[in-house]
Short mmCIF file of C-alpha atoms and ligand atoms in Angstrom, two decimals:
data_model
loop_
_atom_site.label_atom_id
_atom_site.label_comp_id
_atom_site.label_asym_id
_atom_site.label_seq_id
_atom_site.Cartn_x
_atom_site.Cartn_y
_atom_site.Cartn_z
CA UNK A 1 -41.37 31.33 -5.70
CA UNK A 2 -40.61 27.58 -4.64
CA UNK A 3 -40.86 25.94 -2.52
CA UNK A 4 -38.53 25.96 0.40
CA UNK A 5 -35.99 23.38 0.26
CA UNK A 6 -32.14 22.67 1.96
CA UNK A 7 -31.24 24.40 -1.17
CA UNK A 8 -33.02 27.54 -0.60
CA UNK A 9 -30.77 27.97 2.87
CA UNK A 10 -27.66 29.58 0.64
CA UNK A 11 -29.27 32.70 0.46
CA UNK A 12 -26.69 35.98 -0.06
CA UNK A 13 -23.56 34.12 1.49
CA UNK A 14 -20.83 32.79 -0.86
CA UNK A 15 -20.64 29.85 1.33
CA UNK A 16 -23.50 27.72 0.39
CA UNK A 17 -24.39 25.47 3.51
CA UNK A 18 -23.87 22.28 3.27
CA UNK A 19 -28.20 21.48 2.83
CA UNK A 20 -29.70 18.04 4.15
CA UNK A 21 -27.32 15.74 2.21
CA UNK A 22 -26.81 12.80 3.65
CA UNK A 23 -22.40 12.17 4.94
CA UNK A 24 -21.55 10.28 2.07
CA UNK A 25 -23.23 12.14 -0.68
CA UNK A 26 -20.23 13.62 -3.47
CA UNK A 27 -18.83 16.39 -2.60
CA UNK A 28 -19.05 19.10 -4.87
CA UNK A 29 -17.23 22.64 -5.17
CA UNK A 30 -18.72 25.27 -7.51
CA UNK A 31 -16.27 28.33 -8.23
CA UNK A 32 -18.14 31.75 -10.16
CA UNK A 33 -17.30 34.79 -9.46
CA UNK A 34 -21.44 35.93 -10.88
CA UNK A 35 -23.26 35.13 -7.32
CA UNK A 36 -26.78 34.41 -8.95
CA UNK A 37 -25.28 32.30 -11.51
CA UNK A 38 -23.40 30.37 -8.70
CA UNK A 39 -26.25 30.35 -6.25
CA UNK A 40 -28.93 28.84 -9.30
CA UNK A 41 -26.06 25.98 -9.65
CA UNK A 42 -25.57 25.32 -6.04
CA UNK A 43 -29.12 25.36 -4.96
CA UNK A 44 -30.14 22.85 -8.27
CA UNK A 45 -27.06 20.43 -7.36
CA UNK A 46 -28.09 20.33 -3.47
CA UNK A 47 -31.50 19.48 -5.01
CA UNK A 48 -30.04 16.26 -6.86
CA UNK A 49 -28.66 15.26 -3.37
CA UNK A 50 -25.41 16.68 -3.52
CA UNK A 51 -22.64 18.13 -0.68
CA UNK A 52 -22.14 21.51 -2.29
CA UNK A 53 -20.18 24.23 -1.34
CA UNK A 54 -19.93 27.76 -3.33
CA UNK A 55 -17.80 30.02 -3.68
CA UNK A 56 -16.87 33.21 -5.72
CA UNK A 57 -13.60 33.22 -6.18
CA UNK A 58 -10.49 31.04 -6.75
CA UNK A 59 -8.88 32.24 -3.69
CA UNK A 60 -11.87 31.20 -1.30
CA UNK A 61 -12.04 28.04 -3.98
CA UNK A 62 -8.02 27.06 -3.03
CA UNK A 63 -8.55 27.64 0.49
CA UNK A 64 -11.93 25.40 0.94
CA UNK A 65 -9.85 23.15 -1.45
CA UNK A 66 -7.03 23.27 1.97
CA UNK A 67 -9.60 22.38 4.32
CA UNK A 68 -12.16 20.30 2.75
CA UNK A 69 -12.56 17.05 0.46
CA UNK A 70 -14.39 17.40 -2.70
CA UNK A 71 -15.49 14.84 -5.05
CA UNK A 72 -15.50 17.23 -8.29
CA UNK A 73 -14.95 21.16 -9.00
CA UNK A 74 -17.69 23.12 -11.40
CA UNK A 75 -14.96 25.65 -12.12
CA UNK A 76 -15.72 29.11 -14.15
CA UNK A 77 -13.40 29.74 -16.01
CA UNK A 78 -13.49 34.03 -16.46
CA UNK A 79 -12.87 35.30 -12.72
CA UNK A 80 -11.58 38.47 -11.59
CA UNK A 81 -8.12 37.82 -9.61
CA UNK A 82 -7.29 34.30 -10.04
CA UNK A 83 -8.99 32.94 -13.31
CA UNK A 84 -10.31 29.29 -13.45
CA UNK A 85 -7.37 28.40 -15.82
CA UNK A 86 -4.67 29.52 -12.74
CA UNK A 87 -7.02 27.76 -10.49
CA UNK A 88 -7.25 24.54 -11.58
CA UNK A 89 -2.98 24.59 -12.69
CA UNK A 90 -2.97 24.94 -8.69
CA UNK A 91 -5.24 22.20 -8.42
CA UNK A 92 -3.31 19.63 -10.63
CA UNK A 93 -0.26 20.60 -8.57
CA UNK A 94 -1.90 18.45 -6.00
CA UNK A 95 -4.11 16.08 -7.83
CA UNK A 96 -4.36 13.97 -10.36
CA UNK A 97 -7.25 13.51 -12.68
CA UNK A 98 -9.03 10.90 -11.24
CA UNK A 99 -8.49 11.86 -8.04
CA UNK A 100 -10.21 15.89 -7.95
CA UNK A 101 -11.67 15.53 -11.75
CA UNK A 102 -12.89 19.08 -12.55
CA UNK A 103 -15.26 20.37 -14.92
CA UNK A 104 -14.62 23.74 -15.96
CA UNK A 105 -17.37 26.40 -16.91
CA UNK A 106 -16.54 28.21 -20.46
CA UNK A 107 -17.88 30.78 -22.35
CA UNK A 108 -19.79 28.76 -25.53
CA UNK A 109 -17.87 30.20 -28.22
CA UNK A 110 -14.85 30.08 -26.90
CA UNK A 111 -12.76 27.13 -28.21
CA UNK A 112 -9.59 28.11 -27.25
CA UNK A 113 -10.25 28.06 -23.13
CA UNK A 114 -12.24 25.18 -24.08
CA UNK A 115 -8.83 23.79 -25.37
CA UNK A 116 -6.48 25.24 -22.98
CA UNK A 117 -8.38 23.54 -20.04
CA UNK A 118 -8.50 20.35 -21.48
CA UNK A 119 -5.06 20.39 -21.86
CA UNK A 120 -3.91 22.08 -18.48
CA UNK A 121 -5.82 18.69 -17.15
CA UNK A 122 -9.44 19.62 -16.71
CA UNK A 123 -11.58 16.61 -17.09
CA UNK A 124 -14.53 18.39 -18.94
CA UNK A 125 -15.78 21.80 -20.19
CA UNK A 126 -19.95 22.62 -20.05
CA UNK A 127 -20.92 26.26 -21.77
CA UNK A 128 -22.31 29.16 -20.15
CA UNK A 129 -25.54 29.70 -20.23
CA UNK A 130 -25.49 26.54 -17.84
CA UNK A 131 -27.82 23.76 -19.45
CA UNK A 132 -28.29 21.69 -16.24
CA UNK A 133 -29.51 18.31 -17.21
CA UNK A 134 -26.11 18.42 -19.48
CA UNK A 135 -24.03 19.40 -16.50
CA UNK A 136 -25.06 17.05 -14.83
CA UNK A 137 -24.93 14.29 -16.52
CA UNK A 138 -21.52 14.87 -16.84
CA UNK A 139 -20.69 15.57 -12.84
CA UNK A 140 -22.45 11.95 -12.71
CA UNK A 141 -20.02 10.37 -15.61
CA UNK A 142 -16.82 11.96 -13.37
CA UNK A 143 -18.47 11.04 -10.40
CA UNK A 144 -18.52 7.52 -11.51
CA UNK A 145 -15.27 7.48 -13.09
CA UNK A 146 -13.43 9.09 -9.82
CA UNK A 147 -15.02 6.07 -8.02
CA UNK A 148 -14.09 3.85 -10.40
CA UNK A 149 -10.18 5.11 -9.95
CA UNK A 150 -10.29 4.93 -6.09
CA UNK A 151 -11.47 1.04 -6.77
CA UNK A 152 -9.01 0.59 -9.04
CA UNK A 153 -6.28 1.93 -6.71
CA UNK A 154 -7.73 0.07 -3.48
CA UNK A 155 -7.67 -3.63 -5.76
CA UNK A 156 -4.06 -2.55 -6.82
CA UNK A 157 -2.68 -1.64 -3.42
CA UNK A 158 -4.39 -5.22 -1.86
CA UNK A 159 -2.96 -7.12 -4.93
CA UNK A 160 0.26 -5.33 -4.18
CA UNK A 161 0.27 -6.48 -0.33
CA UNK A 162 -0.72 -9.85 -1.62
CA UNK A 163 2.12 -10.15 -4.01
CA UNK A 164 4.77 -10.05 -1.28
CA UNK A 165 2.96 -12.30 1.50
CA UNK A 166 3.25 -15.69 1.41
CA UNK A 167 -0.27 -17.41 0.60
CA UNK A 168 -0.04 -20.09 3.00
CA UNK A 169 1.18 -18.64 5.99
CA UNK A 170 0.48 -15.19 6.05
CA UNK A 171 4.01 -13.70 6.83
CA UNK A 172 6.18 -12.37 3.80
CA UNK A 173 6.74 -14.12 1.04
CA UNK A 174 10.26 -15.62 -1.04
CA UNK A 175 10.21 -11.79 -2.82
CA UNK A 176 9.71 -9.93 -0.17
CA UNK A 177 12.78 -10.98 1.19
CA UNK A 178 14.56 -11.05 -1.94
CA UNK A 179 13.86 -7.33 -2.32
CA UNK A 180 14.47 -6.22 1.67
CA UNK A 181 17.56 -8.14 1.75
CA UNK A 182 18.77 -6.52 -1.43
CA UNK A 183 17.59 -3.03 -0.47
CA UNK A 184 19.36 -3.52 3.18
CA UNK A 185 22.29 -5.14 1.65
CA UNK A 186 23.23 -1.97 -0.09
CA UNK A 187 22.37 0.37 2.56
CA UNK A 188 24.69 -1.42 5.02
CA UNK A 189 27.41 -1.33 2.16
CA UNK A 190 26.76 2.63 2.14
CA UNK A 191 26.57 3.47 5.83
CA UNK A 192 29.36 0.55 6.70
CA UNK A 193 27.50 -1.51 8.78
CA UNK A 194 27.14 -5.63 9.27
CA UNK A 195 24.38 -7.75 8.13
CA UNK A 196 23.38 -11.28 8.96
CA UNK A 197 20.83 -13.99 7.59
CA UNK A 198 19.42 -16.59 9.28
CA UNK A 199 18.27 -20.07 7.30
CA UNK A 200 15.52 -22.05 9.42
CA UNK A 201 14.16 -25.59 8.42
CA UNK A 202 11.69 -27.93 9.57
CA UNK A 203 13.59 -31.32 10.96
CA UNK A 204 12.15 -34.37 9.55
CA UNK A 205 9.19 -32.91 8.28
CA UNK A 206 8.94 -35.42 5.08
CA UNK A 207 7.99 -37.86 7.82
CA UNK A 208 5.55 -35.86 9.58
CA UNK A 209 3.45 -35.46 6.32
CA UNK A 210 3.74 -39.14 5.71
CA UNK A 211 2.84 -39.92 9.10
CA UNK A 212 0.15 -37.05 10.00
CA UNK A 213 -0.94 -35.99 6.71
CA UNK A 214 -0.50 -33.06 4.02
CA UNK A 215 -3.00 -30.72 6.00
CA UNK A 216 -1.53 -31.24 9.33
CA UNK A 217 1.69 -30.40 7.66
CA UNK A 218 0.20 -26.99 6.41
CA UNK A 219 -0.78 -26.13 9.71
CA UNK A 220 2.66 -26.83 11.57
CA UNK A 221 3.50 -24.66 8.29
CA UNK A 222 1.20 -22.16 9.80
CA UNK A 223 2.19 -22.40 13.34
CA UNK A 224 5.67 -21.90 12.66
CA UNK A 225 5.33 -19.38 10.33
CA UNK A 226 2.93 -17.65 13.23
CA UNK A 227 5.97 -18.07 16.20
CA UNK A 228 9.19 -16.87 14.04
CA UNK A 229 6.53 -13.75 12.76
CA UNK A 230 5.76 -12.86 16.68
CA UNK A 231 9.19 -13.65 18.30
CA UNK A 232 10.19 -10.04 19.11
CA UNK A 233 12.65 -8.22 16.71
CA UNK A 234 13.72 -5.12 15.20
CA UNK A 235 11.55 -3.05 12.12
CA UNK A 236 13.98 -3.50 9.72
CA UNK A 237 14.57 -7.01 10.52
CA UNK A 238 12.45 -9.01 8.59
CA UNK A 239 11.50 -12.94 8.63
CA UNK A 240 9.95 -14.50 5.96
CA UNK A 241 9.24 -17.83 4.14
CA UNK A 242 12.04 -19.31 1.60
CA UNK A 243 10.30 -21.69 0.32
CA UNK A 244 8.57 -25.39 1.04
CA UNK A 245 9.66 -25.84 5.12
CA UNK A 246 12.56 -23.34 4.83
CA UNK A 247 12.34 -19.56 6.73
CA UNK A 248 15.00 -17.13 6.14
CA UNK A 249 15.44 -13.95 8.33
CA UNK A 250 17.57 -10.72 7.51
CA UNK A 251 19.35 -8.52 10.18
CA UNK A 252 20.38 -5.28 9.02
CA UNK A 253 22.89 -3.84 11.78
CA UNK A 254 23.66 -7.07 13.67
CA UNK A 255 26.54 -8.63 14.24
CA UNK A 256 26.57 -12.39 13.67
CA UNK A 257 26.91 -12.62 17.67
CA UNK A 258 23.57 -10.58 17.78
CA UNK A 259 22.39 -12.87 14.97
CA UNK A 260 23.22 -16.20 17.02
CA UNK A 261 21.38 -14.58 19.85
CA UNK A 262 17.93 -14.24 17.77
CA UNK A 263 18.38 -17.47 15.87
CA UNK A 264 18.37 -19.30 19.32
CA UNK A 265 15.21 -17.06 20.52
CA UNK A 266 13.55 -18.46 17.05
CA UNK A 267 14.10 -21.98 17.44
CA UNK A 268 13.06 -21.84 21.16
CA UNK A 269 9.72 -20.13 19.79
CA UNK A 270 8.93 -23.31 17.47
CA UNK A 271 10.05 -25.68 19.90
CA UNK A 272 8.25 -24.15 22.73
CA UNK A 273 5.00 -24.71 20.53
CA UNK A 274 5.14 -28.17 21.37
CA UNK A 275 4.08 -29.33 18.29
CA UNK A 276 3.63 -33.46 18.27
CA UNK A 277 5.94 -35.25 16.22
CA UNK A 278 6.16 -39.10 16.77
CA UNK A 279 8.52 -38.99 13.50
CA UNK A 280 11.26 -36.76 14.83
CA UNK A 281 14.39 -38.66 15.46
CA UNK A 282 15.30 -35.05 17.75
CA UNK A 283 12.69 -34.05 19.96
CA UNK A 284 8.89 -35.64 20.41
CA UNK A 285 7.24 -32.42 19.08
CA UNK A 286 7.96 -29.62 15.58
CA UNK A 287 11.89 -28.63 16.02
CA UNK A 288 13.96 -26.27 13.84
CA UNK A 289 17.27 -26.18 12.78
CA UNK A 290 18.99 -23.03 11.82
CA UNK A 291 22.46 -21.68 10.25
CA UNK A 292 23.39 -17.98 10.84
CA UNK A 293 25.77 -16.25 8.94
CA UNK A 294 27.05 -12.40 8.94
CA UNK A 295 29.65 -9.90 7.24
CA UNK A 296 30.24 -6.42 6.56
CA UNK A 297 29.21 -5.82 3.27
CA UNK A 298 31.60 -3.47 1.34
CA UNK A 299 30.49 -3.58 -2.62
CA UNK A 300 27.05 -2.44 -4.01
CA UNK A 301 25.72 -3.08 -7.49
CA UNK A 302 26.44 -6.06 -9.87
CA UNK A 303 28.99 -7.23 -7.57
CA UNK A 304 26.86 -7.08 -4.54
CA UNK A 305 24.57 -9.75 -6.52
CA UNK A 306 27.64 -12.71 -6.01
CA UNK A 307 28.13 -11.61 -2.10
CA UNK A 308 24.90 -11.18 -0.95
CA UNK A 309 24.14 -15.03 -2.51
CA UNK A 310 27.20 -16.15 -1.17
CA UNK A 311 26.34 -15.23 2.81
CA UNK A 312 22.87 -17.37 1.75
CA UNK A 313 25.26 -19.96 0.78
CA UNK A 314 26.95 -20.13 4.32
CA UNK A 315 23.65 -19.55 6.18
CA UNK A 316 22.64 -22.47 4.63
CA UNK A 317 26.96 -24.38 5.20
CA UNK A 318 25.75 -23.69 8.94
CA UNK A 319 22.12 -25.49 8.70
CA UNK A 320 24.01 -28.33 6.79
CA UNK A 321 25.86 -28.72 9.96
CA UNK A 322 23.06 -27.88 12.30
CA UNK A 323 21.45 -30.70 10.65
CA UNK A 324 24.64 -33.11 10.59
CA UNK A 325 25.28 -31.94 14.74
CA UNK A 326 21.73 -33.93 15.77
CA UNK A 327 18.97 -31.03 14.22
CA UNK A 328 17.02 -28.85 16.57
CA UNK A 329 20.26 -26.57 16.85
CA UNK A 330 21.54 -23.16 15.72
CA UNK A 331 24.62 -23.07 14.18
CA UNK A 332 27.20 -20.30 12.59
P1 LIG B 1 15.35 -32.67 7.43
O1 LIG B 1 15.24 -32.84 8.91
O2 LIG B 1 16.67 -33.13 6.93
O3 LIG B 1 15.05 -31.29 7.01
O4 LIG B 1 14.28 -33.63 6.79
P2 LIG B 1 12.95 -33.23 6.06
O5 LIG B 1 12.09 -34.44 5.99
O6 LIG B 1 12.34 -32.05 6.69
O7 LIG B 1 13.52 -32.76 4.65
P3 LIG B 1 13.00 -32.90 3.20
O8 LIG B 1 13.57 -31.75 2.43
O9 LIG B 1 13.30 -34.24 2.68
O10 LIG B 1 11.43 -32.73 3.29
C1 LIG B 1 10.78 -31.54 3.20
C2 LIG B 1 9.32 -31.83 3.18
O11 LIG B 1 8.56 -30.64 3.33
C3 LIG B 1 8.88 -32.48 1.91
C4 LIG B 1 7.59 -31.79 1.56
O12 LIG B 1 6.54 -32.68 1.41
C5 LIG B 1 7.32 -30.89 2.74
N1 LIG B 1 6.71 -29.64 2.33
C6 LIG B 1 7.24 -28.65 1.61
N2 LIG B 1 6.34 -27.66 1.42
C7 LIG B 1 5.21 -28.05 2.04
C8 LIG B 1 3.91 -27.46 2.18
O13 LIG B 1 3.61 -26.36 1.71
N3 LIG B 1 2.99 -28.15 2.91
C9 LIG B 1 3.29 -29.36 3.47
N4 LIG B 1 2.34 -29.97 4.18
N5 LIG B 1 4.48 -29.93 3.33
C10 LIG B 1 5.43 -29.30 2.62
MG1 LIG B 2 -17.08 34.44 -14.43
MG1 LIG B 3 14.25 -28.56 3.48
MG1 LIG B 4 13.39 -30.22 6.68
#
């Protein structure tokens, strides 16, 4: 006999314990229905270091599969009951390849279970008897694979957030607001309710980079960026950066009154940073002006395009005569 080991533990229970593996070792789940042949697996896996649990049937294998995470499933594929074939169709009902990969266990000369597995979604197929440096080579090549995926999919998701904040300041970007204003512009034309914008831009900020520099600039940039981001609003209204010294806002729901109301709160945030500014022919520190405009949207679709630009184009009317009225003002 051998030695005792954390693999010798499983003794007559389906349920291998989980052995002396450290937290993050893979997670493996080995389904046979033939106890000694499942027991030999388990006990030479937990030997290579891995989290394995056993069991001998699909049903136990679905319900560990309900409470548990597994990296990979050694899954035989004749079973009494629920055959490996119905168990793993249940298992791509949840997840995808590289998410669960599984390897199935098939009789050697059978090439068409070999064949239907692959092509029910099983990642791999080893024979029966079990050659183990084989199998587990391949558990390693899944292993590394299903890692591979989850990188990919955590480098996609940051590029993802990245591609709709604005690099500079942090807050969202000019497409992020293209596509919330959009997607709120046609809800409020469903459900019949108002919308308003809000353009916001820097006064006399061509003379503060001339007089303090192109990285002081950046950082009122930042600042500003920083105050309309934290002045309180609702979820779905969003503030963003348009472009160069320009912020934009979107108000699903509000009524330009409402609108006014939050513009002011904005340009008291940015004004109340008391940001020097020897340049400014309106105040002696950073100062905003701002043009609000609202309506009751009432087309979607192609048509929608022309109207949502046009409320822009009187957000921005209003700024124009913010900026004619003396700058540092909100206007509708
Ligand atoms: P007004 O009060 O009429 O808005 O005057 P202004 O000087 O702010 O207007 P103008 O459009 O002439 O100048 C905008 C300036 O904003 C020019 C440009 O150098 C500066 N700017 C745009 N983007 C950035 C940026 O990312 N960083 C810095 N530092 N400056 C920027
Ligand atoms: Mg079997
Ligand atoms: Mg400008
Ligand atoms: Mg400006």
């Amino acid at each position: 006999p051998e030695a005792s080991g954390p693999g010798d533990a499983t003794g007559a229970s389906s349920d291998a314990p989980p052995g002396e593996a450290p937290e993050d070792a893979p997670r493996i789940l080995v389904v046979d229905d033939n106890r000694s042949n499942l027991e030999i697996l388990a006990r030479r896996l937990e030997r290579e270091g891995y989290r394995v649990s056993a069991v001998t049937s699909g049903f136990h294998a679905l319900a560990r599969l309900g409470d548990e995470n597994f990296d990979l499933i050694l899954l035989d594929v004749v079973m009494p009951d629920m055959d490996g074939q119905e168990v793993l169709d249940r298992v791509r009902r949840k997840y995808g390849p590289t998410e669960l990969p599984v390897i199935m266990v098939t009789g050697l000369y059978n090439s068409d279970s070999i064949v239907q597995a692959l092509n029910a979604g099983a990642n791999d197929y080893v024979t029966k008897p079990v050659d183990f440096p084989v199998a587990l080579a391949r558990i390693r090549t899944h292993l590394q694979l299903g890692e591979l995926a989850r990188d990919l999919a955590a480098a996609n998701e940051r590029l993802f957030r990245y591609s709709y904040m604005d690099g500079l300041t942090g807050i969202p970007n000019r497409r992020h607001f293209d596509e919330h204003y959009s997607r709120e512009w046609d809800r409020a034309s469903r459900e019949s309710l108002p919308i308003a914008v809000v353009l916001m831009d820097i006064d006399y900020f061509k003379p503060f980079n001339d007089h303090y520099g192109h990285e002081a600039g950046d950082r009122v940039l930042k600042e500003v960026g920083r105050a309309l981001d934290e002045t309180p609003r609702r979820s779905s209204d969003l503030v963003a950066r348009y472009g160069g010294e320009e912020f934009v806002a979107v108000l699903p729901g509000a009524e330009q009154s409402d609108a006014r109301d939050f513009a002011e709160r904005l340009r008291t945030s940015v004004e109340a940073l008391g940001l020097e500014h020897s340049q400014s022919e309106a105040a002696a520190h950073v100062t905003l002006s701002v043009g609000v405009a609202g309506e009751r949207p009432v087309t979607g679709g192609d048509e929608a395009d022309d109207r949502r630009r046009q409320l822009l184009l009187r957000a921005d009317e209003a700024l124009y005569e913010a900026k004619e009225g003396g700058r540092n003002q909100v206007r509708c």
